[in-house]
Tab-separated table of C-alpha atoms and ligand atoms in Angstrom:
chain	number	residue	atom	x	y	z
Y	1	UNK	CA	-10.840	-0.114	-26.674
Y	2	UNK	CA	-9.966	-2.475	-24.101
Y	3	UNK	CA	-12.556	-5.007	-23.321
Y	4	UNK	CA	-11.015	-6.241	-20.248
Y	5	UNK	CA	-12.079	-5.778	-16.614
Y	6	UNK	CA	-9.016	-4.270	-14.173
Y	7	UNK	CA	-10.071	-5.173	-10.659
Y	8	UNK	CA	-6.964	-5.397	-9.392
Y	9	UNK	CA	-5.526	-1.637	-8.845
Y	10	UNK	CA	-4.344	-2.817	-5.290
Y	11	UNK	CA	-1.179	-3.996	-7.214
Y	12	UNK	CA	-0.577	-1.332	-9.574
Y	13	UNK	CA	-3.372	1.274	-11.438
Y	14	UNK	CA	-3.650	2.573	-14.813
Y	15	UNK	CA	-1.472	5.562	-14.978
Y	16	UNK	CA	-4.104	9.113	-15.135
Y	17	UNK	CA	-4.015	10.699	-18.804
Y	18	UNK	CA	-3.155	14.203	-16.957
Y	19	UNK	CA	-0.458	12.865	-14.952
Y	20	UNK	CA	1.123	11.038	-18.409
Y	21	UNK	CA	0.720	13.872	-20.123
Y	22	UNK	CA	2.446	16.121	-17.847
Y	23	UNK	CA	5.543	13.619	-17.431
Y	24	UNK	CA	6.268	13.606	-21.427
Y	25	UNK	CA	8.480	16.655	-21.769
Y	26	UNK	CA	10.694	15.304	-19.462
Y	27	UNK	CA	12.189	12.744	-21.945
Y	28	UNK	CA	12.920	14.603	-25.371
Y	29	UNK	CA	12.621	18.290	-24.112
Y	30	UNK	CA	13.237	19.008	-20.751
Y	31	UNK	CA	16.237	16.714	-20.049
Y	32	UNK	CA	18.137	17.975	-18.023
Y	33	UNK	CA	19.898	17.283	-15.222
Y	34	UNK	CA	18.122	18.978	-12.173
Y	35	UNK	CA	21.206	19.322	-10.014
Y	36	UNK	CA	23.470	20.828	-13.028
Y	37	UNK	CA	23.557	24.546	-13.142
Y	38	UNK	CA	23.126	25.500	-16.654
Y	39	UNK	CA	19.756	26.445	-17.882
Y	40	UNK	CA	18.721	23.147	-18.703
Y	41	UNK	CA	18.914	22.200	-15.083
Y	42	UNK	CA	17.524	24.768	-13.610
Y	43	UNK	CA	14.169	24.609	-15.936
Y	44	UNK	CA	14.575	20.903	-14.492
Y	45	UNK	CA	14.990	22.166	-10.962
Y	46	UNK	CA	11.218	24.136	-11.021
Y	47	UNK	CA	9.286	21.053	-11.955
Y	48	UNK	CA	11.018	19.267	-9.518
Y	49	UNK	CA	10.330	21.641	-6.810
Y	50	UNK	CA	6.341	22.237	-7.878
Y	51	UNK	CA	6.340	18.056	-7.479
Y	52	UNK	CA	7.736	18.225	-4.390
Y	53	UNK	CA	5.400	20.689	-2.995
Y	54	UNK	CA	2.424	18.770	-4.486
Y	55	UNK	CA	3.786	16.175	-2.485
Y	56	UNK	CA	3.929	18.026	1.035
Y	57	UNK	CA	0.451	19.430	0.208
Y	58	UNK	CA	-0.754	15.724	-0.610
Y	59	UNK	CA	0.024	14.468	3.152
Y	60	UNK	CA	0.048	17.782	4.806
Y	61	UNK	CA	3.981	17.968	5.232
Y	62	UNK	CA	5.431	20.928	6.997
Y	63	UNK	CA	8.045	23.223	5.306
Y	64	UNK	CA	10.660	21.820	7.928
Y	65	UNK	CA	9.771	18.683	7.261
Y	66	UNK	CA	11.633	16.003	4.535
Y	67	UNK	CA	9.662	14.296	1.610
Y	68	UNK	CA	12.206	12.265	-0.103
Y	69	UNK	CA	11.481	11.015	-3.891
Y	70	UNK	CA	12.943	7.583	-4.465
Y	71	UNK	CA	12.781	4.345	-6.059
Y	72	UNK	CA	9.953	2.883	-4.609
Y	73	UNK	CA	7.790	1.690	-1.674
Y	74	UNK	CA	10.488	-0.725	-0.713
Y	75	UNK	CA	13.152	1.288	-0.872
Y	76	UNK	CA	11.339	3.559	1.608
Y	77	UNK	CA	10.359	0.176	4.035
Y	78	UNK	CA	13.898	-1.036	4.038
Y	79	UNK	CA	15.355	2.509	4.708
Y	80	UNK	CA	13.610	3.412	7.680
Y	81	UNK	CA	13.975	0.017	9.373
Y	82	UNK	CA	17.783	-0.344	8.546
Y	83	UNK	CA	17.946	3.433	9.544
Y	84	UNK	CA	16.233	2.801	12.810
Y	85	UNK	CA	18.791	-0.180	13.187
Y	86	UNK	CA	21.883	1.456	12.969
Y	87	UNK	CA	20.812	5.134	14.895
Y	88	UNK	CA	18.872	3.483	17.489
Y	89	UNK	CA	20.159	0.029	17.987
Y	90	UNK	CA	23.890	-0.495	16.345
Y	91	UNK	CA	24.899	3.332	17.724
Y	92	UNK	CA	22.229	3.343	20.753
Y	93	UNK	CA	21.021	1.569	23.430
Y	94	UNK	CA	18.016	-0.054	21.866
Y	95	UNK	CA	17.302	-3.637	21.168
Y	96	UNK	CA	14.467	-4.162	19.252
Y	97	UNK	CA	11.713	-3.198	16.562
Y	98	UNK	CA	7.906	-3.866	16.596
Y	99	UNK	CA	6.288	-4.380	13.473
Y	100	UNK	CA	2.477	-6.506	13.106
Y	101	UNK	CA	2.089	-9.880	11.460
Y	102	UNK	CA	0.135	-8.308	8.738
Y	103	UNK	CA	3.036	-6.198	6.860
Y	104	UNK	CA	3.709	-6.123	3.243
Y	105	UNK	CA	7.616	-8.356	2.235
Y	106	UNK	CA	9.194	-4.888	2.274
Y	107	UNK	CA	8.849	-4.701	5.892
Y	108	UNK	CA	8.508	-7.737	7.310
Y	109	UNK	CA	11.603	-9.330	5.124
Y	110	UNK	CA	13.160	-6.219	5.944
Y	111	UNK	CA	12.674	-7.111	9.550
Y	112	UNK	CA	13.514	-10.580	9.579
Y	113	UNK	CA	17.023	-9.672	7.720
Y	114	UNK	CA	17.779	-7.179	11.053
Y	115	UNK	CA	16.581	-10.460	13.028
Y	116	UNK	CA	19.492	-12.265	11.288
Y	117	UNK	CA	21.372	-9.489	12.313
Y	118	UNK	CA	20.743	-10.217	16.238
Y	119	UNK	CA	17.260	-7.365	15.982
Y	120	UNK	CA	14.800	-8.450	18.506
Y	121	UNK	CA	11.985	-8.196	16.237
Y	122	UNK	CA	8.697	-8.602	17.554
Y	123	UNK	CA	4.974	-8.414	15.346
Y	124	UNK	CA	2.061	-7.730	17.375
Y	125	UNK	CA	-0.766	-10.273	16.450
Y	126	UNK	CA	-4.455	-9.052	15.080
Y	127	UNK	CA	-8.012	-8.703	16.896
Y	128	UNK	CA	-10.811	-10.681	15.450
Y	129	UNK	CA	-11.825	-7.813	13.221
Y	130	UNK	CA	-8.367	-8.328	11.606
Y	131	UNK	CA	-6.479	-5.195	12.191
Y	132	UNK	CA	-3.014	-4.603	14.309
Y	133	UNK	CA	-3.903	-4.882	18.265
Y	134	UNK	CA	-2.901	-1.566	20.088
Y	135	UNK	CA	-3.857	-3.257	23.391
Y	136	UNK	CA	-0.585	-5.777	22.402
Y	137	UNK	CA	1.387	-2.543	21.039
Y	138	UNK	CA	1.069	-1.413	24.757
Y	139	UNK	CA	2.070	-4.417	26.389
Y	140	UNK	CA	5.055	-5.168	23.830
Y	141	UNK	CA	6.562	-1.499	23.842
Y	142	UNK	CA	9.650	-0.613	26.281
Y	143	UNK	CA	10.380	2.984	25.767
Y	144	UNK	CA	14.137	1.051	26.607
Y	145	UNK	CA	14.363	-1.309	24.268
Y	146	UNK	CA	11.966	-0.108	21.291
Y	147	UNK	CA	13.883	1.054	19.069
Y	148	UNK	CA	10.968	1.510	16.279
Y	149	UNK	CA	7.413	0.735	15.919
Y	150	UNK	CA	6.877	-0.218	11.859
Y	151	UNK	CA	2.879	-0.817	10.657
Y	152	UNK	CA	0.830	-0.571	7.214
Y	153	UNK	CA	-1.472	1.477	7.398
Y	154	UNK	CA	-3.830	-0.778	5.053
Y	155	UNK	CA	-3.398	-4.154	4.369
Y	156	UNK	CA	-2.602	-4.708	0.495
Y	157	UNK	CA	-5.093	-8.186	-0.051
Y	158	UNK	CA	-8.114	-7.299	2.697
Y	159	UNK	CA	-8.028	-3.128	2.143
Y	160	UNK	CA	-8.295	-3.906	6.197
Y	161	UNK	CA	-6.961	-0.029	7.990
Y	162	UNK	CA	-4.913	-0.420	11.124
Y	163	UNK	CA	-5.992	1.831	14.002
Y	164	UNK	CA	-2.830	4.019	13.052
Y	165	UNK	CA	-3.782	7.206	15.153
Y	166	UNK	CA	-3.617	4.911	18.238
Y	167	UNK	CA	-0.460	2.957	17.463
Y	168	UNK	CA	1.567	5.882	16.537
Y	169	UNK	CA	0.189	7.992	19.631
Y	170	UNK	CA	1.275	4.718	21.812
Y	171	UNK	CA	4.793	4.856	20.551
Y	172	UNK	CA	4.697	8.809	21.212
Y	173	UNK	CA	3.595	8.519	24.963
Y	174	UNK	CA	6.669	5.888	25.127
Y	175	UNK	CA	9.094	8.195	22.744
Y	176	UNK	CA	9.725	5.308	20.667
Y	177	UNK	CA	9.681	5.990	16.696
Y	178	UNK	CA	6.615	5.463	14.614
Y	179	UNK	CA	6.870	4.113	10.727
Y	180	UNK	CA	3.509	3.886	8.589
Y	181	UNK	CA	3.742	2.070	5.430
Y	182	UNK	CA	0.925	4.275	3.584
Y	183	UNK	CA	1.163	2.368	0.367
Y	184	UNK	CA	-2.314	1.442	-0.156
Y	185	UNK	CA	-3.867	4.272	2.525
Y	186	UNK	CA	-2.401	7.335	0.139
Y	187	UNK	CA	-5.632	7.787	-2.399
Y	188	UNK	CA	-7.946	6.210	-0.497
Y	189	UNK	CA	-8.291	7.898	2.630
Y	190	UNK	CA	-6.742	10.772	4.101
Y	191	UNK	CA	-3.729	10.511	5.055
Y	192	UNK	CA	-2.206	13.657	6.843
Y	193	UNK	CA	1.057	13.901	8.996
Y	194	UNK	CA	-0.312	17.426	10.770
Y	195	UNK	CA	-3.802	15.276	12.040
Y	196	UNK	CA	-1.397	11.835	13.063
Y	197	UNK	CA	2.290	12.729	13.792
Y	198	UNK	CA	4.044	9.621	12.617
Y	199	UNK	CA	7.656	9.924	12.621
Y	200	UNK	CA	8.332	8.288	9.058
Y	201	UNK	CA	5.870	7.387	6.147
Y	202	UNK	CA	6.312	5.632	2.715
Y	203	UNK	CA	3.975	5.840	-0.864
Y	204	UNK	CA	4.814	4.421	-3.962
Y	205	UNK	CA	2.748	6.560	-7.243
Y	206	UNK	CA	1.758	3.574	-8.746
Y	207	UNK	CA	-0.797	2.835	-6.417
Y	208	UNK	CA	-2.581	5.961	-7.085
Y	209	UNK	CA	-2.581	6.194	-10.291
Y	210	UNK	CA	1.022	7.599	-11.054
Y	211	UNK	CA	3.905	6.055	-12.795
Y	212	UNK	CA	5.590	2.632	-11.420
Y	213	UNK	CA	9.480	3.050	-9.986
Y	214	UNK	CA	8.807	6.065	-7.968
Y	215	UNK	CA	8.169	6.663	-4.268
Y	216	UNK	CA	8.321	8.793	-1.747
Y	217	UNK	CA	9.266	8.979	1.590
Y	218	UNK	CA	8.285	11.402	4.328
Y	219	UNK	CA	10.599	12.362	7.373
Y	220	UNK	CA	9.659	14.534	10.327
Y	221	UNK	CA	12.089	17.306	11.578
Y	222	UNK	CA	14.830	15.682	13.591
Y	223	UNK	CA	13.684	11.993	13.113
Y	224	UNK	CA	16.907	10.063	13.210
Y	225	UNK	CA	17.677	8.971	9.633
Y	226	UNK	CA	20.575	7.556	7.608
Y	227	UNK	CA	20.263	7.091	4.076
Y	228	UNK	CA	20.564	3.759	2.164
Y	229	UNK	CA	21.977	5.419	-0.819
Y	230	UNK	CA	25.526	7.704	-0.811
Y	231	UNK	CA	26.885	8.880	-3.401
Y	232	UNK	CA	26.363	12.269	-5.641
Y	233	UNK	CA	24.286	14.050	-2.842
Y	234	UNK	CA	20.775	14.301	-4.522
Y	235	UNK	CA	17.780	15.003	-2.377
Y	236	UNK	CA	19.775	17.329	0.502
Y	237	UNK	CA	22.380	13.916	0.715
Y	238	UNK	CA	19.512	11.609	1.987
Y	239	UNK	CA	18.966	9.933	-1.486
Y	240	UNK	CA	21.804	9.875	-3.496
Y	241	UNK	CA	21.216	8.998	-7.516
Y	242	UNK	CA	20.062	11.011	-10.315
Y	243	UNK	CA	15.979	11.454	-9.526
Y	244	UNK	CA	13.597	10.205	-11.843
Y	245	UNK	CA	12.548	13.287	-12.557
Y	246	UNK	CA	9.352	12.412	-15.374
Y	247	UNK	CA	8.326	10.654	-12.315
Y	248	UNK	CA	8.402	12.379	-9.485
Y	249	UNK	CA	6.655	14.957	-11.634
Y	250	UNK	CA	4.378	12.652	-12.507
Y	251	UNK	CA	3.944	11.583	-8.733
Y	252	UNK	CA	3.254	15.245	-7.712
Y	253	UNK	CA	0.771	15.689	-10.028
Y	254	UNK	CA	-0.973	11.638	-9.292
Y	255	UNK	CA	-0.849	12.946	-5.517
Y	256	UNK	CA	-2.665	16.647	-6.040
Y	257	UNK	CA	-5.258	14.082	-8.605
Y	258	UNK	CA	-5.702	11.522	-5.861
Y	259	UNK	CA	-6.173	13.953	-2.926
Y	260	UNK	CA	-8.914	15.611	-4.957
Y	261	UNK	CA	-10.467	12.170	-5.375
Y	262	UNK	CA	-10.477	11.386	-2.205
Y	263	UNK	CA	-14.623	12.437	-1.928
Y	264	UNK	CA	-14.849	10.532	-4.836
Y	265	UNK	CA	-13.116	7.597	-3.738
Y	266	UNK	CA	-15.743	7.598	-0.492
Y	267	UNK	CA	-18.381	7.831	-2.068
Y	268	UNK	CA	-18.625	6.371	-5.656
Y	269	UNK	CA	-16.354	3.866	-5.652
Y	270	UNK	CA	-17.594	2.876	-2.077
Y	271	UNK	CA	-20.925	2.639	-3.588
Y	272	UNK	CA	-19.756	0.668	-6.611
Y	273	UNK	CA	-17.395	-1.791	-4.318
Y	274	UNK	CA	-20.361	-2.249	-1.733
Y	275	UNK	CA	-22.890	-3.059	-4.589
Y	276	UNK	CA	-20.243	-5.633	-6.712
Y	277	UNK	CA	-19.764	-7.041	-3.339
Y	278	UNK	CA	-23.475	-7.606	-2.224
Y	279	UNK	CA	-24.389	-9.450	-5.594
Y	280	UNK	CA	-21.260	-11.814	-5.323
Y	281	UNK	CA	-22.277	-12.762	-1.607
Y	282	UNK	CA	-25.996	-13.503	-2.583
Y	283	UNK	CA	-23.955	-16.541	-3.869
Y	284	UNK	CA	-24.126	-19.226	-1.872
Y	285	UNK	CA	-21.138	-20.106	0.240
Y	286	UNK	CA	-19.165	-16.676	0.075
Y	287	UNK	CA	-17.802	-14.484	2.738
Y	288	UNK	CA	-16.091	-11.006	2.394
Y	289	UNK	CA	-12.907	-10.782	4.690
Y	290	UNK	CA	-13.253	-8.030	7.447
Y	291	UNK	CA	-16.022	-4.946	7.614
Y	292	UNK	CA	-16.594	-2.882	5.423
Y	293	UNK	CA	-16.073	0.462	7.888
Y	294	UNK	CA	-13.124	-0.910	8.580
Y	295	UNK	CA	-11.809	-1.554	5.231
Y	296	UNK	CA	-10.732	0.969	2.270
Y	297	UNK	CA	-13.353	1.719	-0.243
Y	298	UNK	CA	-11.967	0.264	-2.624
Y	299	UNK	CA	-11.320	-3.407	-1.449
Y	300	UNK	CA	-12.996	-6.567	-1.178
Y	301	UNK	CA	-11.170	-10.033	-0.545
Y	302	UNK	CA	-14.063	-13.167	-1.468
Y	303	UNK	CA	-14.085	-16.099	-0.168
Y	304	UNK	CA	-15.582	-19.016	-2.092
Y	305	UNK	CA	-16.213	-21.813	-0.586
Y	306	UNK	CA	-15.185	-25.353	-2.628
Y	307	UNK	CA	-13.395	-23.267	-5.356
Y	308	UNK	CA	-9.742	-23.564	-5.996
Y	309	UNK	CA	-8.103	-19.657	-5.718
Y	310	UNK	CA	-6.191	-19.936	-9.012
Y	311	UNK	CA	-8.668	-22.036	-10.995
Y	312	UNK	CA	-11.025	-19.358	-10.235
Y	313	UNK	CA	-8.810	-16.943	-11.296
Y	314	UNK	CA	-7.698	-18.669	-14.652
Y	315	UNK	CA	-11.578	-18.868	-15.279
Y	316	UNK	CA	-11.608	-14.541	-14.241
Y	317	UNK	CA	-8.883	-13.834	-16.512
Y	318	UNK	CA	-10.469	-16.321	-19.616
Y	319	UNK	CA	-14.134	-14.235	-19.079
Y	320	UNK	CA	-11.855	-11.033	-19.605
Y	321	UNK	CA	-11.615	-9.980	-15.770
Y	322	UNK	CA	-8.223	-9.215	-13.517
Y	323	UNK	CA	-7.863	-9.875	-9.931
Y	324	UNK	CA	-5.823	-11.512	-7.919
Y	325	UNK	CA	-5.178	-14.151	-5.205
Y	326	UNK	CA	-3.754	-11.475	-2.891
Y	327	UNK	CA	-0.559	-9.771	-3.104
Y	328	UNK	CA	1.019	-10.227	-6.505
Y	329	UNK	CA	4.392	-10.075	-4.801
Y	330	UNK	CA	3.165	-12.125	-2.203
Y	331	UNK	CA	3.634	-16.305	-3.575
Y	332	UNK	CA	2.885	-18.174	-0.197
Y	333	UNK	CA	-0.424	-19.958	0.052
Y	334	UNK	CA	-3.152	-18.031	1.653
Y	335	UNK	CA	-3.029	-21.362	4.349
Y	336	UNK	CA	0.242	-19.466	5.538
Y	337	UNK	CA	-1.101	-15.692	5.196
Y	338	UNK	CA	-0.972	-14.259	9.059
Y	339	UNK	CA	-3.876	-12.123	8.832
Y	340	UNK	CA	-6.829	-15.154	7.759
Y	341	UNK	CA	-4.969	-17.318	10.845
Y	342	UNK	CA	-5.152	-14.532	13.078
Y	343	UNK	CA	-8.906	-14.011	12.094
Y	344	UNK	CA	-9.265	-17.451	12.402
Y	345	UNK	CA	-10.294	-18.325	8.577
Y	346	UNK	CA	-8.032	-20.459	6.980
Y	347	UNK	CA	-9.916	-23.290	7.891
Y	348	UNK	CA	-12.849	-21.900	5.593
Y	349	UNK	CA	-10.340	-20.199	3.129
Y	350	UNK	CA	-8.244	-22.730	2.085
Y	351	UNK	CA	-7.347	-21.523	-1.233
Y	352	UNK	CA	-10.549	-19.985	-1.758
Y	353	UNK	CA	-9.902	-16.414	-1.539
Y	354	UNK	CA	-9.620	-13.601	-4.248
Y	355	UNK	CA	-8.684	-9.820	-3.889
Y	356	UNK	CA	-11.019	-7.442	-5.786
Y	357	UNK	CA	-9.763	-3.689	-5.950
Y	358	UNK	CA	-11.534	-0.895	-7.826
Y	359	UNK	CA	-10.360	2.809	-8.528
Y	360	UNK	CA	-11.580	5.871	-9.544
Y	361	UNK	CA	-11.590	4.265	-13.210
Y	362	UNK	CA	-13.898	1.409	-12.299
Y	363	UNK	CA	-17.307	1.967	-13.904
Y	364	UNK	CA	-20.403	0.445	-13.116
Y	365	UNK	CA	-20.809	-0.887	-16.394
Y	366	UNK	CA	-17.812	-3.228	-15.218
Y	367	UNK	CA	-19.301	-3.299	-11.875
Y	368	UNK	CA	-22.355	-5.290	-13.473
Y	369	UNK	CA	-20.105	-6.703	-16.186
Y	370	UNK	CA	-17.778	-8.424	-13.308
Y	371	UNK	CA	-20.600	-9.533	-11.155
Y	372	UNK	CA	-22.033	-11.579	-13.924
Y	373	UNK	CA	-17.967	-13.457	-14.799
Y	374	UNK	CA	-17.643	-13.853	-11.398
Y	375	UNK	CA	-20.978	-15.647	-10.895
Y	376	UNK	CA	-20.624	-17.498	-13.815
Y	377	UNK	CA	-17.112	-18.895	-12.610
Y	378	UNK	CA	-18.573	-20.121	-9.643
Y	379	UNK	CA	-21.605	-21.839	-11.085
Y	380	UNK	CA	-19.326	-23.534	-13.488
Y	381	UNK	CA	-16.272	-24.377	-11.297
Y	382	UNK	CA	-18.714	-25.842	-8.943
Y	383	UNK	CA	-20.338	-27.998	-11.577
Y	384	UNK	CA	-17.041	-29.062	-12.162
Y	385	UNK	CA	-15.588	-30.078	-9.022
Y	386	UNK	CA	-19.639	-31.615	-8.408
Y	387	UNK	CA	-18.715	-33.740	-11.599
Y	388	UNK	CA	-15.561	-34.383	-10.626
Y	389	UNK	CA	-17.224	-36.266	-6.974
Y	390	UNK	CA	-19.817	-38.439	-9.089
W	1	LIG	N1	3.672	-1.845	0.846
W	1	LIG	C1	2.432	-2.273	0.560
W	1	LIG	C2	1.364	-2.220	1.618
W	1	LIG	C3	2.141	-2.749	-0.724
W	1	LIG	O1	0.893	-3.159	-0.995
W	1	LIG	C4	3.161	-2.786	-1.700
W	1	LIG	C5	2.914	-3.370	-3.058
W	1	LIG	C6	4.436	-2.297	-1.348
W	1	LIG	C7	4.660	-1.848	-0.061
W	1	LIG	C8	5.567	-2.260	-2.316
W	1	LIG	O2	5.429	-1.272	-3.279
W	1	LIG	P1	6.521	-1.129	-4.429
W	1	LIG	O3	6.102	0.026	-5.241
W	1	LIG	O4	7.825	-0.953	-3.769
W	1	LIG	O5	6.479	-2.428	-5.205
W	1	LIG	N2	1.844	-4.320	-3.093
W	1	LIG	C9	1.504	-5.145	-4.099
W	1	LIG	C10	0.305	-5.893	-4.121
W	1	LIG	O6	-0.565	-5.904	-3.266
W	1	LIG	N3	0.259	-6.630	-5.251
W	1	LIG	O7	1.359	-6.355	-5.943
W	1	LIG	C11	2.131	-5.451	-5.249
């Protein structure tokens, strides 16, 4: 048994024992190829396809529709803005893409390679509450020039949720393409294409409890798209390469799991996040970045004031508990992160901050057991850096 404390399923989750079970056969038994034609292929083919309609199910995909398995989240980010680049802007009329200041590297490195490129790229800023501002989407867009509008749905470090159903209807009344990076939305909250027609949207199963390397990507019916990958015509020609076909199984079956936990999710874990949260800010000199309404139920990004982010989190990981200082792909300082400028709180962050994110598998037990490392840390670094003044 594990002893440690995982509060940090924002950057990956412990895969579910159902959906590892179910991906096993596909190593030893069921090998084979999915587009060969023999008989191992086509017992291939049938998992494939019941994974792939888990998937439409998950995010309420039409038939007509395109759910793409790939690589990975960023595969998925970088596809649909270099696709949007060469239909829209290289082979159109358009100039430029939109995306906000608060996007994960995939996009906004993504974007600033297409600004190298000669891309107009423009982010719209954040409210005070911390979340994309559709009154700027509305003043930025030019149903001329636009060629895509690109924004997360849920901000990896604060669990903060962009009004999405605006933005994307804002980009509709213009005609301009809408992207939703769903990474840390999918599992969460619901997420469903029929209820908010975005144009494009990308998951990644590891975030929800499936295995790591495998994404998905969802298309509507005559979006524009070009694929980043040609070769051997896999996935209908728009993702060449042999699919990883343990995992996309495995991703169907983490999707159907995560959907189903989605009451769950709202409820318990809510309850569990809320109640970790309110003993750490009886602590004297804390803050909790953005509301909770506003955040996924899941999430909560501390601020401690007078404590050093990664001494803290040395002192975490010592006591036996994970977090993080934000995005583990993510190395600038949280002085440069967009979102605390825009909300105005790097003056009071200043390396203080640290990312807490449950999951279905959090317990209260841990709950309890986290609360008391964390307060411990603080009482302790404190008395250090009090020391260290004397
Ligand atoms: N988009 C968002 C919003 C993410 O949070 C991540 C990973 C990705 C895309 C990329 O996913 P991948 O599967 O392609 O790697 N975010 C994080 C994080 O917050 N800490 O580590 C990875």
């Amino acid at each position: 048994m594990d002893s440690r404390i995982y509060f940090d399923n924002n950057a990956t989750t412990q895969v579910d024992e159902r959906v590892s079970e179910i991906m096993h056969p596909f190593e030893r038994e069921c090998y084979g190829n999915p587009n060969s034609l023999h008989s191992f292929g086509m017992e291939v083919r049938s998992h494939l396809a019941t994974a792939l309609d888990r998937l439409y199910a998950g995010i309420s995909a039409d038939d007509e529709d395109t759910v793409l398995v790939n690589g990975c989240a960023t595969e998925g980010n970088n596809n649909i803005l270099k696709s949007a680049w060469i239909t829209q802007i290289l082979n159109g009329r358009k100039k430029q893409i939109i995306t906000s200041r608060v996007e994960h590297h995939s996009v906004s490195h993504t974007a600033a390679f297409l600004a190298s490129m000669g891309v107009e790229v423009v982010e719209i800023p954040v409210d005070k509450n911390g979340v994309a501002d559709a009154g700027a989407l509305r003043e930025l867009i030019d149903p001329d020039k636009t060629a895509l509008v690109s924004v997360v749905w849920a901000n990896s470090e604060t669990g903060l949720m962009n009004p999405i159903r605006e933005l994307c209807g804002i980009a509709r009344e213009n005609g301009v393409l809408f992207h939703t990076d769903a990474v840390q939305a999918v599992g969460k909250i619901p997420v469903s294409v029929r209820d908010i027609p975005v144009d494009y949207l990308t998951f990644t199963a590891h975030k929800f409890h499936g295995p790591k390397g495998v994404g998905g990507l969802y298309i509507r019916r005559g979006a524009p798209f070009v694929p980043l990958l040609h070769g051997g015509d896999q996935m209908g020609g728009l993702r060449s390469g042999t699919v990883n076909v343990s995992g996309a199984v495995g991703m169907g079956l983490a999707m159907e799991l995560a959907v189903a936990s989605l009451p769950y999710e709202n409820t318990a874990v809510r309850k569990l996040r809320d109640s970790f949260e309110d003993t750490i800010l009886t602590l004297e000199g804390t803050f909790a970045v953005g509301s909770r309404d506003l955040r996924t139920p899941n999430t909560s990004f501390i601020s401690f004031k007078g404590i050093e982010g990664e001494a803290m989190l040395w002192d975490l990981n010592r006591a036996g508990l994970a977090a993080s200082t934000g995005s583990a792909c993510a190395s600038e300082s949280l002085e440069a992160n967009p979102l605390f400028e825009a909300m105005n709180l790097n003056k009071d962050l200043s390396h203080t901050g640290i990312r807490f994110s449950l999951s279905r598998m959090t317990t209260e037990s841990e709950v309890n057991r986290a609360a008391e490392i964390v307060k411990n840390a603080v009482l302790r670094l404190r008395a250090i850096s009090t020391a260290d003044q004397i």
